[in-house]
mmCIF file of C-alpha atoms in Angstrom:
data_model
loop_
_atom_site.group_PDB
_atom_site.id
_atom_site.type_symbol
_atom_site.label_atom_id
_atom_site.label_comp_id
_atom_site.label_asym_id
_atom_site.label_seq_id
_atom_site.Cartn_x
_atom_site.Cartn_y
_atom_site.Cartn_z
ATOM 1 C CA MET A 857 -47.189 -107.753 -115.912
ATOM 2 C CA ARG A 858 -43.693 -106.875 -117.003
ATOM 3 C CA ILE A 859 -40.963 -106.081 -114.499
ATOM 4 C CA GLY A 860 -41.054 -102.339 -115.169
ATOM 5 C CA ALA A 861 -44.807 -102.213 -114.567
ATOM 6 C CA LEU A 862 -44.459 -104.222 -111.350
ATOM 7 C CA ALA A 863 -41.647 -101.962 -110.173
ATOM 8 C CA ALA A 864 -43.742 -98.853 -110.848
ATOM 9 C CA ALA A 865 -46.827 -100.345 -109.189
ATOM 10 C CA THR A 866 -44.906 -101.270 -106.032
ATOM 11 C CA GLY A 867 -42.589 -98.272 -105.739
ATOM 12 C CA THR A 868 -39.496 -100.395 -106.223
ATOM 13 C CA THR A 869 -36.925 -100.747 -108.966
ATOM 14 C CA THR A 870 -36.387 -103.536 -111.436
ATOM 15 C CA LYS A 871 -33.066 -104.195 -109.716
ATOM 16 C CA THR A 872 -34.883 -104.686 -106.400
ATOM 17 C CA LEU A 873 -37.328 -107.130 -107.979
ATOM 18 C CA ARG A 874 -34.488 -109.146 -109.486
ATOM 19 C CA PHE A 875 -32.820 -109.157 -106.067
ATOM 20 C CA TYR A 876 -36.047 -110.438 -104.447
ATOM 21 C CA GLU A 877 -36.058 -113.253 -107.015
ATOM 22 C CA GLN A 878 -32.432 -114.151 -106.265
ATOM 23 C CA ALA A 879 -33.108 -113.999 -102.512
ATOM 24 C CA GLY A 880 -35.985 -116.448 -102.861
ATOM 25 C CA LEU A 881 -38.658 -113.954 -101.827
ATOM 26 C CA LEU A 882 -40.298 -113.632 -105.207
ATOM 27 C CA GLY A 883 -40.640 -116.591 -107.504
ATOM 28 C CA GLU A 884 -39.127 -116.400 -110.934
ATOM 29 C CA PRO A 885 -42.011 -115.503 -113.227
ATOM 30 C CA PRO A 886 -42.781 -117.119 -116.539
ATOM 31 C CA ARG A 887 -41.303 -115.426 -119.592
ATOM 32 C CA THR A 888 -43.049 -114.043 -122.613
ATOM 33 C CA SER A 889 -42.178 -115.462 -126.001
ATOM 34 C CA SER A 890 -39.722 -112.587 -126.378
ATOM 35 C CA GLY A 891 -38.045 -113.426 -123.053
ATOM 36 C CA TYR A 892 -39.493 -110.695 -120.827
ATOM 37 C CA ARG A 893 -40.511 -111.496 -117.269
ATOM 38 C CA ASP A 894 -44.305 -111.769 -117.027
ATOM 39 C CA TYR A 895 -45.311 -111.489 -113.370
ATOM 40 C CA PRO A 896 -48.711 -112.769 -112.277
ATOM 41 C CA ALA A 897 -51.163 -110.317 -110.703
ATOM 42 C CA HIS A 898 -50.502 -111.624 -107.160
ATOM 43 C CA ALA A 899 -46.823 -110.590 -107.400
ATOM 44 C CA GLN A 900 -47.807 -107.003 -106.610
ATOM 45 C CA ALA A 901 -49.324 -108.006 -103.252
ATOM 46 C CA ARG A 902 -46.288 -110.163 -102.470
ATOM 47 C CA VAL A 903 -43.867 -107.311 -103.155
ATOM 48 C CA GLY A 904 -46.060 -105.033 -101.034
ATOM 49 C CA PHE A 905 -45.857 -107.551 -98.199
ATOM 50 C CA ILE A 906 -42.070 -107.811 -98.524
ATOM 51 C CA ARG A 907 -41.687 -104.035 -98.334
ATOM 52 C CA SER A 908 -44.025 -103.789 -95.323
ATOM 53 C CA ALA A 909 -42.150 -106.560 -93.543
ATOM 54 C CA GLN A 910 -38.831 -104.838 -94.215
ATOM 55 C CA ALA A 911 -40.259 -101.556 -92.897
ATOM 56 C CA ALA A 912 -41.215 -103.424 -89.704
ATOM 57 C CA GLY A 913 -37.583 -104.487 -89.330
ATOM 58 C CA LEU A 914 -37.817 -108.105 -90.468
ATOM 59 C CA SER A 915 -34.714 -109.535 -92.078
ATOM 60 C CA LEU A 916 -34.862 -111.146 -95.500
ATOM 61 C CA ALA A 917 -34.485 -114.569 -93.858
ATOM 62 C CA GLU A 918 -37.434 -113.849 -91.553
ATOM 63 C CA ILE A 919 -39.517 -112.657 -94.494
ATOM 64 C CA ARG A 920 -38.561 -115.777 -96.436
ATOM 65 C CA ASP A 921 -39.739 -117.912 -93.487
ATOM 66 C CA VAL A 922 -43.099 -116.131 -93.337
ATOM 67 C CA LEU A 923 -43.575 -116.529 -97.071
ATOM 68 C CA ALA A 924 -42.645 -120.221 -96.885
ATOM 69 C CA ILE A 925 -45.304 -120.789 -94.231
ATOM 70 C CA ARG A 926 -47.907 -118.966 -96.340
ATOM 71 C CA ASP A 927 -46.790 -120.741 -99.525
ATOM 72 C CA GLY A 928 -47.174 -124.012 -97.635
ATOM 73 C CA GLY A 929 -50.849 -123.211 -97.220
ATOM 74 C CA HIS A 930 -50.758 -122.153 -93.575
ATOM 75 C CA PRO A 931 -51.465 -118.784 -91.987
ATOM 76 C CA PRO A 932 -48.199 -117.345 -90.655
ATOM 77 C CA CYS A 933 -49.837 -115.202 -87.960
ATOM 78 C CA GLY A 934 -48.410 -117.109 -84.976
ATOM 79 C CA HIS A 935 -44.925 -117.086 -86.435
ATOM 80 C CA VAL A 936 -45.177 -113.380 -87.298
ATOM 81 C CA THR A 937 -46.356 -112.617 -83.758
ATOM 82 C CA GLU A 938 -43.270 -114.357 -82.322
ATOM 83 C CA VAL A 939 -40.907 -112.571 -84.712
ATOM 84 C CA LEU A 940 -42.464 -109.183 -83.966
ATOM 85 C CA GLY A 941 -42.252 -109.882 -80.233
ATOM 86 C CA ARG A 942 -38.529 -110.605 -80.526
ATOM 87 C CA HIS A 943 -37.976 -107.457 -82.555
ATOM 88 C CA LEU A 944 -39.938 -105.357 -80.084
ATOM 89 C CA ALA A 945 -37.938 -106.741 -77.151
ATOM 90 C CA ASP A 946 -34.704 -105.985 -79.029
ATOM 91 C CA VAL A 947 -35.795 -102.416 -79.781
ATOM 92 C CA GLU A 948 -36.829 -101.857 -76.164
ATOM 93 C CA HIS A 949 -33.432 -103.166 -74.999
ATOM 94 C CA ARG A 950 -31.623 -100.846 -77.409
ATOM 95 C CA ILE A 951 -33.756 -97.904 -76.259
ATOM 96 C CA ALA A 952 -32.837 -98.643 -72.631
ATOM 97 C CA GLU A 953 -29.158 -98.759 -73.587
ATOM 98 C CA LEU A 954 -29.474 -95.470 -75.462
ATOM 99 C CA GLN A 955 -31.225 -93.833 -72.521
ATOM 100 C CA ALA A 956 -28.389 -94.940 -70.229
ATOM 101 C CA THR A 957 -25.849 -93.604 -72.718
ATOM 102 C CA ARG A 958 -27.754 -90.312 -72.898
ATOM 103 C CA ALA A 959 -27.614 -89.984 -69.102
ATOM 104 C CA VAL A 960 -23.843 -90.563 -69.116
ATOM 105 C CA LEU A 961 -23.358 -88.063 -71.942
ATOM 106 C CA ARG A 962 -25.432 -85.445 -70.146
ATOM 107 C CA GLU A 963 -23.307 -85.842 -67.024
ATOM 108 C CA LEU A 964 -20.106 -85.703 -69.051
ATOM 109 C CA THR A 965 -21.363 -82.563 -70.799
ATOM 110 C CA ARG A 966 -21.995 -80.935 -67.401
ATOM 111 C CA THR A 967 -18.511 -81.977 -66.288
ATOM 112 C CA ALA A 968 -17.021 -80.608 -69.504
ATOM 113 C CA SER A 969 -18.698 -77.238 -69.111
ATOM 114 C CA ALA A 970 -17.388 -76.977 -65.544
ATOM 115 C CA THR A 971 -13.845 -78.083 -66.382
ATOM 116 C CA ASP A 972 -11.169 -75.446 -66.763
ATOM 117 C CA PRO A 973 -8.521 -76.683 -69.223
ATOM 118 C CA ALA A 974 -5.939 -74.661 -67.312
ATOM 119 C CA THR A 975 -6.298 -77.078 -64.381
ATOM 120 C CA CYS A 976 -5.281 -80.084 -66.441
ATOM 121 C CA THR A 977 -1.861 -81.552 -65.821
ATOM 122 C CA GLU A 978 0.487 -83.242 -68.233
ATOM 123 C CA SER A 979 -0.423 -86.621 -66.738
ATOM 124 C CA ASP A 980 -4.114 -86.048 -67.581
ATOM 125 C CA ILE A 981 -5.255 -87.328 -70.922
ATOM 126 C CA CYS A 982 -8.690 -85.789 -70.547
ATOM 127 C CA ARG A 983 -10.142 -85.094 -67.109
ATOM 128 C CA ILE A 984 -13.659 -84.964 -68.534
ATOM 129 C CA LEU A 985 -13.597 -88.659 -69.382
ATOM 130 C CA VAL A 986 -11.809 -89.891 -66.260
ATOM 131 C CA ALA A 987 -13.999 -91.688 -63.732
ATOM 132 C CA ASP A 988 -13.917 -90.196 -60.262
#
């Protein structure tokens, strides 16, 4: 299958497919006698996997590792489980940080709505953001 057909079948662009080749995620396909890339049928499933892994938040390096395990003839399930666990823990940590930030912003918003600018002095930069 030519690069344009693979791009259309996978919802990507030819530029993306060339990038996947350069990044080591997609093997360089054989060429036709006229020099066009001629991807094997299994390339479509591989590109689909790459896109799904990216949507799950895996980095290109992590995807490359998973593919290397699979290409080595082994199921990558254990490795994928570990990677997903790390990503989930990271997301949960970021959510906790965002929730704490939201609480601070809510309190600052309440302070701001109750602050009369006329009560500010020249030595105040911004009384809303000053810790009590």
